[in-house]
């Protein structure tokens, strides 16, 4: 069986097309629309409480009876150095004051402890068919429990070394995330410089080194890029930025507009919002935080500190103090329904014939 058929059989989908999980952008409506069209929608629940996770899964199930993936963040919570984090918050307040932005302060002593382990129980009891994850590998016991429940696992790799690590832990499918990709890098080996490998180089090298099917991610926006990824050896594709401007996207109007007007050089990698490297369209917040020369705390501590700033910015439809995560090809994203986007991708890829 070729790798695409293997992937289709594993995921129980009609087409080898996965909508990338995009926390803050993806809605149950987007996930269901993609799955209903024969692709695999992915519901992001990284950093969400068990209650919210359950609610989102149930909302999605109410909209589709097709398989969809639920996406976790596979990191552990770091220890919190209250004094150091408070000092960073003080620096952020100077910025927001200067721009007259509302900034409710975070009580650092009460920062929530996220653990994907609590979510694993919900995924099992809700009989979720596919679980994907980023920011590392979930622990061996969780892998075993999810596999015992018949759940297919997809991990994210940004280098051959990470892909091999995922395969060695028994992960069923690997998303090879090129440097073009919007949002956070899935990188999880921190003993080497950040891998910055483009999809064109990453996909064939990962495909050569692992035996499980590989999903290509990063810069895939249309039939041309799908076909290129498949020629490079991908079994299927994972598409994110193409859905940024969809009707079902949570992104504020200004975000959709700036994505539309963006050019190839507008996105950059930044640690400004979360302490982890992520690709988005540069704005005032990036520039101001970069000037601070912060000693970035482990994820998600800076993320927690910037949530109120982003929320305030979004309320005002202000694009300067919120995340504008987008891939290098985001300019090609279309203002359509998610179902229309999927149908177009399938037709352009030549899969509907
Ligand atoms: C707005 C946004 C949010 C994202 N959030 C997540 C997430 O929650 N989990 C995840 O695994 N990947 C996340 N990603 C990365 C995507 O899974 C995927 O790698 C990327 O979108 C592919 O590149 P493209 O944007 O060029 O299509 C996000 C990407 C974007 C653009």
Tab-separated table of C-alpha atoms in Angstrom, residues 39-295:
chain	number	residue	atom	x	y	z
A	39	UNK	CA	-10.597	16.091	4.917
A	40	UNK	CA	-9.524	15.927	8.564
A	41	UNK	CA	-10.376	18.961	10.671
A	42	UNK	CA	-8.166	19.532	13.735
A	43	UNK	CA	-9.501	21.054	16.944
A	44	UNK	CA	-6.813	22.868	18.973
A	45	UNK	CA	-7.138	22.471	22.735
A	46	UNK	CA	-3.580	23.354	23.795
A	47	UNK	CA	-3.528	25.207	27.151
A	48	UNK	CA	-7.302	24.696	27.582
A	49	UNK	CA	-8.869	23.443	30.812
A	50	UNK	CA	-10.406	19.944	30.850
A	51	UNK	CA	-13.889	21.547	30.974
A	52	UNK	CA	-13.226	23.731	27.937
A	53	UNK	CA	-11.654	20.781	26.109
A	54	UNK	CA	-14.778	18.689	26.658
A	55	UNK	CA	-17.045	21.536	25.607
A	56	UNK	CA	-15.129	22.108	22.341
A	57	UNK	CA	-15.114	18.394	21.490
A	58	UNK	CA	-18.860	18.113	22.110
A	59	UNK	CA	-19.550	21.246	20.017
A	60	UNK	CA	-17.557	19.730	17.133
A	61	UNK	CA	-19.291	16.367	17.439
A	62	UNK	CA	-22.645	18.130	17.206
A	63	UNK	CA	-21.600	19.455	13.785
A	64	UNK	CA	-20.022	16.382	12.208
A	65	UNK	CA	-20.147	12.615	12.426
A	66	UNK	CA	-16.873	12.371	10.473
A	67	UNK	CA	-13.440	11.833	12.068
A	68	UNK	CA	-11.545	14.878	13.338
A	69	UNK	CA	-8.320	15.363	15.283
A	70	UNK	CA	-7.860	17.019	18.651
A	71	UNK	CA	-4.541	18.843	19.098
A	72	UNK	CA	-2.585	19.007	22.370
A	73	UNK	CA	0.499	20.884	23.510
A	74	UNK	CA	2.934	18.206	24.687
A	75	UNK	CA	5.021	20.330	27.034
A	76	UNK	CA	5.209	20.184	30.811
A	77	UNK	CA	4.638	23.218	33.001
A	78	UNK	CA	7.905	24.916	34.020
A	79	UNK	CA	8.664	26.043	37.554
A	80	UNK	CA	7.600	29.654	38.062
A	81	UNK	CA	10.150	32.205	39.286
A	82	UNK	CA	7.620	34.751	40.556
A	83	UNK	CA	10.137	37.601	40.890
A	84	UNK	CA	11.522	37.152	37.370
A	85	UNK	CA	8.068	36.872	35.803
A	86	UNK	CA	6.831	39.918	37.743
A	87	UNK	CA	9.798	41.907	36.455
A	88	UNK	CA	8.849	40.995	32.877
A	89	UNK	CA	5.230	41.970	33.510
A	90	UNK	CA	6.414	45.369	34.801
A	91	UNK	CA	8.305	45.911	31.552
A	92	UNK	CA	5.224	45.023	29.498
A	93	UNK	CA	3.166	47.524	31.520
A	94	UNK	CA	5.559	50.290	30.495
A	95	UNK	CA	4.837	49.436	26.850
A	96	UNK	CA	1.045	49.230	27.174
A	97	UNK	CA	0.949	52.467	29.227
A	98	UNK	CA	2.918	54.237	26.537
A	99	UNK	CA	0.323	53.225	23.956
A	100	UNK	CA	-2.671	53.804	26.252
A	101	UNK	CA	-3.791	50.171	26.068
A	102	UNK	CA	-5.905	48.570	28.800
A	103	UNK	CA	-3.759	45.953	30.592
A	104	UNK	CA	-5.363	43.892	33.375
A	105	UNK	CA	-2.459	42.411	35.323
A	106	UNK	CA	-1.941	38.686	35.700
A	107	UNK	CA	-1.692	37.372	39.262
A	108	UNK	CA	1.513	35.409	38.816
A	109	UNK	CA	1.009	33.418	42.009
A	110	UNK	CA	-2.242	32.083	40.530
A	111	UNK	CA	-1.037	31.146	37.048
A	112	UNK	CA	-2.898	28.081	35.857
A	113	UNK	CA	-1.107	24.794	35.542
A	114	UNK	CA	-1.768	23.281	32.142
A	115	UNK	CA	-1.231	19.568	31.697
A	116	UNK	CA	-2.138	17.628	28.579
A	117	UNK	CA	-2.316	14.556	30.824
A	118	UNK	CA	-5.687	15.711	32.212
A	119	UNK	CA	-6.956	16.108	28.641
A	120	UNK	CA	-5.860	12.583	27.660
A	121	UNK	CA	-8.591	11.128	29.891
A	122	UNK	CA	-11.221	13.210	28.110
A	123	UNK	CA	-9.956	12.212	24.656
A	124	UNK	CA	-10.250	8.565	25.612
A	125	UNK	CA	-13.697	8.840	27.158
A	126	UNK	CA	-14.981	10.897	24.214
A	127	UNK	CA	-13.644	8.295	21.726
A	128	UNK	CA	-11.795	10.934	19.722
A	129	UNK	CA	-10.408	9.131	16.624
A	130	UNK	CA	-7.182	11.133	16.101
A	131	UNK	CA	-4.930	13.089	18.469
A	132	UNK	CA	-2.196	15.363	17.176
A	133	UNK	CA	0.324	17.276	19.236
A	134	UNK	CA	3.112	19.812	19.009
A	135	UNK	CA	5.915	21.143	21.269
A	136	UNK	CA	7.336	17.697	21.996
A	137	UNK	CA	6.257	14.130	22.425
A	138	UNK	CA	3.562	13.105	24.880
A	139	UNK	CA	4.779	10.619	27.498
A	140	UNK	CA	5.016	6.884	26.839
A	141	UNK	CA	2.141	6.026	29.187
A	142	UNK	CA	-0.226	8.455	27.435
A	143	UNK	CA	0.850	7.074	24.043
A	144	UNK	CA	0.060	3.573	25.236
A	145	UNK	CA	-3.319	4.542	26.707
A	146	UNK	CA	-4.379	6.441	23.583
A	147	UNK	CA	-3.243	3.598	21.340
A	148	UNK	CA	-5.061	1.054	23.509
A	149	UNK	CA	-8.193	3.149	22.944
A	150	UNK	CA	-7.663	2.859	19.181
A	151	UNK	CA	-6.660	6.511	18.750
A	152	UNK	CA	-4.303	7.451	15.893
A	153	UNK	CA	-1.426	9.735	16.920
A	154	UNK	CA	0.178	12.521	14.864
A	155	UNK	CA	3.326	14.305	16.099
A	156	UNK	CA	5.031	17.457	14.803
A	157	UNK	CA	8.694	17.529	13.723
A	158	UNK	CA	10.818	20.419	12.485
A	159	UNK	CA	13.919	18.313	11.788
A	160	UNK	CA	14.847	14.758	10.824
A	161	UNK	CA	16.088	14.174	14.374
A	162	UNK	CA	12.683	15.105	15.837
A	163	UNK	CA	10.879	12.960	13.253
A	164	UNK	CA	13.006	9.952	14.212
A	165	UNK	CA	12.307	10.560	17.885
A	166	UNK	CA	8.535	10.600	17.201
A	167	UNK	CA	8.757	7.388	15.199
A	168	UNK	CA	10.842	5.681	17.859
A	169	UNK	CA	8.089	6.417	20.389
A	170	UNK	CA	5.472	4.723	18.227
A	171	UNK	CA	3.724	7.786	16.759
A	172	UNK	CA	1.628	6.790	13.717
A	173	UNK	CA	2.018	9.848	11.480
A	174	UNK	CA	4.456	12.720	11.416
A	175	UNK	CA	3.770	16.301	10.376
A	176	UNK	CA	6.978	17.741	8.931
A	177	UNK	CA	6.684	21.461	9.643
A	178	UNK	CA	8.776	23.624	7.323
A	179	UNK	CA	10.078	27.018	8.392
A	180	UNK	CA	7.435	28.674	6.159
A	181	UNK	CA	4.672	27.597	8.544
A	182	UNK	CA	2.575	30.114	10.419
A	183	UNK	CA	2.268	30.001	14.202
A	184	UNK	CA	4.580	28.311	16.682
A	185	UNK	CA	7.467	26.132	15.729
A	186	UNK	CA	6.886	22.598	16.953
A	187	UNK	CA	10.599	22.285	17.792
A	188	UNK	CA	11.365	20.268	20.913
A	189	UNK	CA	15.098	19.614	21.017
A	190	UNK	CA	16.637	22.666	22.606
A	191	UNK	CA	20.239	21.455	22.745
A	192	UNK	CA	20.851	22.763	19.215
A	193	UNK	CA	20.042	25.998	17.378
A	194	UNK	CA	16.422	26.345	16.210
A	195	UNK	CA	15.988	24.195	13.078
A	196	UNK	CA	15.033	26.511	10.209
A	197	UNK	CA	14.545	24.003	7.408
A	198	UNK	CA	12.222	24.867	4.564
A	199	UNK	CA	9.556	22.324	3.580
A	200	UNK	CA	11.321	21.687	0.261
A	201	UNK	CA	14.352	20.368	2.133
A	202	UNK	CA	12.625	18.917	5.179
A	203	UNK	CA	9.991	16.718	3.519
A	204	UNK	CA	12.279	14.498	1.390
A	205	UNK	CA	14.826	14.113	4.172
A	206	UNK	CA	12.178	13.137	6.731
A	207	UNK	CA	10.502	10.784	4.250
A	208	UNK	CA	13.859	9.065	3.680
A	209	UNK	CA	14.450	8.518	7.378
A	210	UNK	CA	11.093	7.349	8.768
A	211	UNK	CA	8.762	4.590	7.671
A	212	UNK	CA	5.477	6.138	8.879
A	213	UNK	CA	3.469	8.406	6.531
A	214	UNK	CA	4.508	12.075	6.571
A	215	UNK	CA	2.207	15.090	6.338
A	216	UNK	CA	3.794	18.170	4.817
A	217	UNK	CA	3.141	21.524	6.516
A	218	UNK	CA	4.314	25.028	5.735
A	219	UNK	CA	3.352	27.163	2.755
A	220	UNK	CA	0.729	24.785	1.361
A	221	UNK	CA	-2.022	26.991	0.009
A	222	UNK	CA	-3.290	25.561	-3.270
A	223	UNK	CA	-3.030	22.783	-5.848
A	224	UNK	CA	0.505	23.764	-6.880
A	225	UNK	CA	1.912	23.476	-3.397
A	226	UNK	CA	-0.050	20.302	-2.604
A	227	UNK	CA	1.323	18.626	-5.724
A	228	UNK	CA	4.860	19.790	-4.905
A	229	UNK	CA	4.624	18.329	-1.387
A	230	UNK	CA	3.320	15.023	-2.735
A	231	UNK	CA	6.122	14.858	-5.312
A	232	UNK	CA	8.610	15.378	-2.483
A	233	UNK	CA	7.242	12.234	-0.845
A	234	UNK	CA	4.578	13.516	1.531
A	235	UNK	CA	1.646	11.146	2.036
A	236	UNK	CA	-0.659	14.105	2.627
A	237	UNK	CA	-0.693	17.760	3.594
A	238	UNK	CA	-1.543	19.865	6.623
A	239	UNK	CA	-2.840	23.300	5.707
A	240	UNK	CA	-3.117	26.201	8.170
A	241	UNK	CA	-2.793	29.735	6.837
A	242	UNK	CA	-5.138	28.992	3.930
A	243	UNK	CA	-7.984	29.002	6.501
A	244	UNK	CA	-7.007	32.242	8.277
A	245	UNK	CA	-9.537	34.344	6.357
A	246	UNK	CA	-12.266	31.727	6.211
A	247	UNK	CA	-15.771	32.564	7.457
A	248	UNK	CA	-15.278	30.124	10.335
A	249	UNK	CA	-11.997	31.688	11.512
A	250	UNK	CA	-11.938	33.524	14.849
A	251	UNK	CA	-9.454	36.096	13.580
A	252	UNK	CA	-10.536	39.723	13.937
A	253	UNK	CA	-11.309	41.700	10.763
A	254	UNK	CA	-8.062	43.635	10.975
A	255	UNK	CA	-6.084	40.371	11.105
A	256	UNK	CA	-7.856	39.082	7.990
A	257	UNK	CA	-7.161	42.381	6.247
A	258	UNK	CA	-3.479	42.491	7.165
A	259	UNK	CA	-3.083	38.864	5.999
A	260	UNK	CA	-4.678	39.803	2.688
A	261	UNK	CA	-2.438	42.830	2.233
A	262	UNK	CA	0.731	41.064	3.385
A	263	UNK	CA	3.604	40.267	1.047
A	264	UNK	CA	6.062	37.381	1.173
A	265	UNK	CA	8.539	39.246	3.378
A	266	UNK	CA	6.078	40.415	6.049
A	267	UNK	CA	6.164	37.431	8.380
A	268	UNK	CA	8.984	36.937	10.880
A	269	UNK	CA	9.881	34.506	13.613
A	270	UNK	CA	9.420	36.085	17.019
A	271	UNK	CA	9.450	35.074	20.676
A	272	UNK	CA	7.699	38.287	21.712
A	273	UNK	CA	4.288	36.860	22.568
A	274	UNK	CA	5.024	33.516	24.173
A	275	UNK	CA	8.756	33.005	24.588
A	276	UNK	CA	8.615	30.238	21.942
A	277	UNK	CA	9.540	30.945	18.371
A	278	UNK	CA	6.511	31.533	16.176
A	279	UNK	CA	5.887	33.024	12.742
A	280	UNK	CA	3.576	35.976	12.333
A	281	UNK	CA	3.198	39.339	10.666
A	282	UNK	CA	5.383	41.896	12.406
A	283	UNK	CA	3.597	44.554	14.449
A	284	UNK	CA	4.287	47.153	17.137
A	285	UNK	CA	4.314	44.567	19.940
A	286	UNK	CA	7.085	42.536	18.264
A	287	UNK	CA	9.176	45.666	17.843
A	288	UNK	CA	8.692	46.890	21.404
A	289	UNK	CA	9.369	43.518	23.069
A	290	UNK	CA	12.453	42.938	20.956
A	291	UNK	CA	13.882	46.212	22.290
A	292	UNK	CA	13.560	44.847	25.861
A	293	UNK	CA	16.149	42.120	25.240
A	294	UNK	CA	14.243	39.790	27.552
A	295	UNK	CA	15.645	36.669	29.075
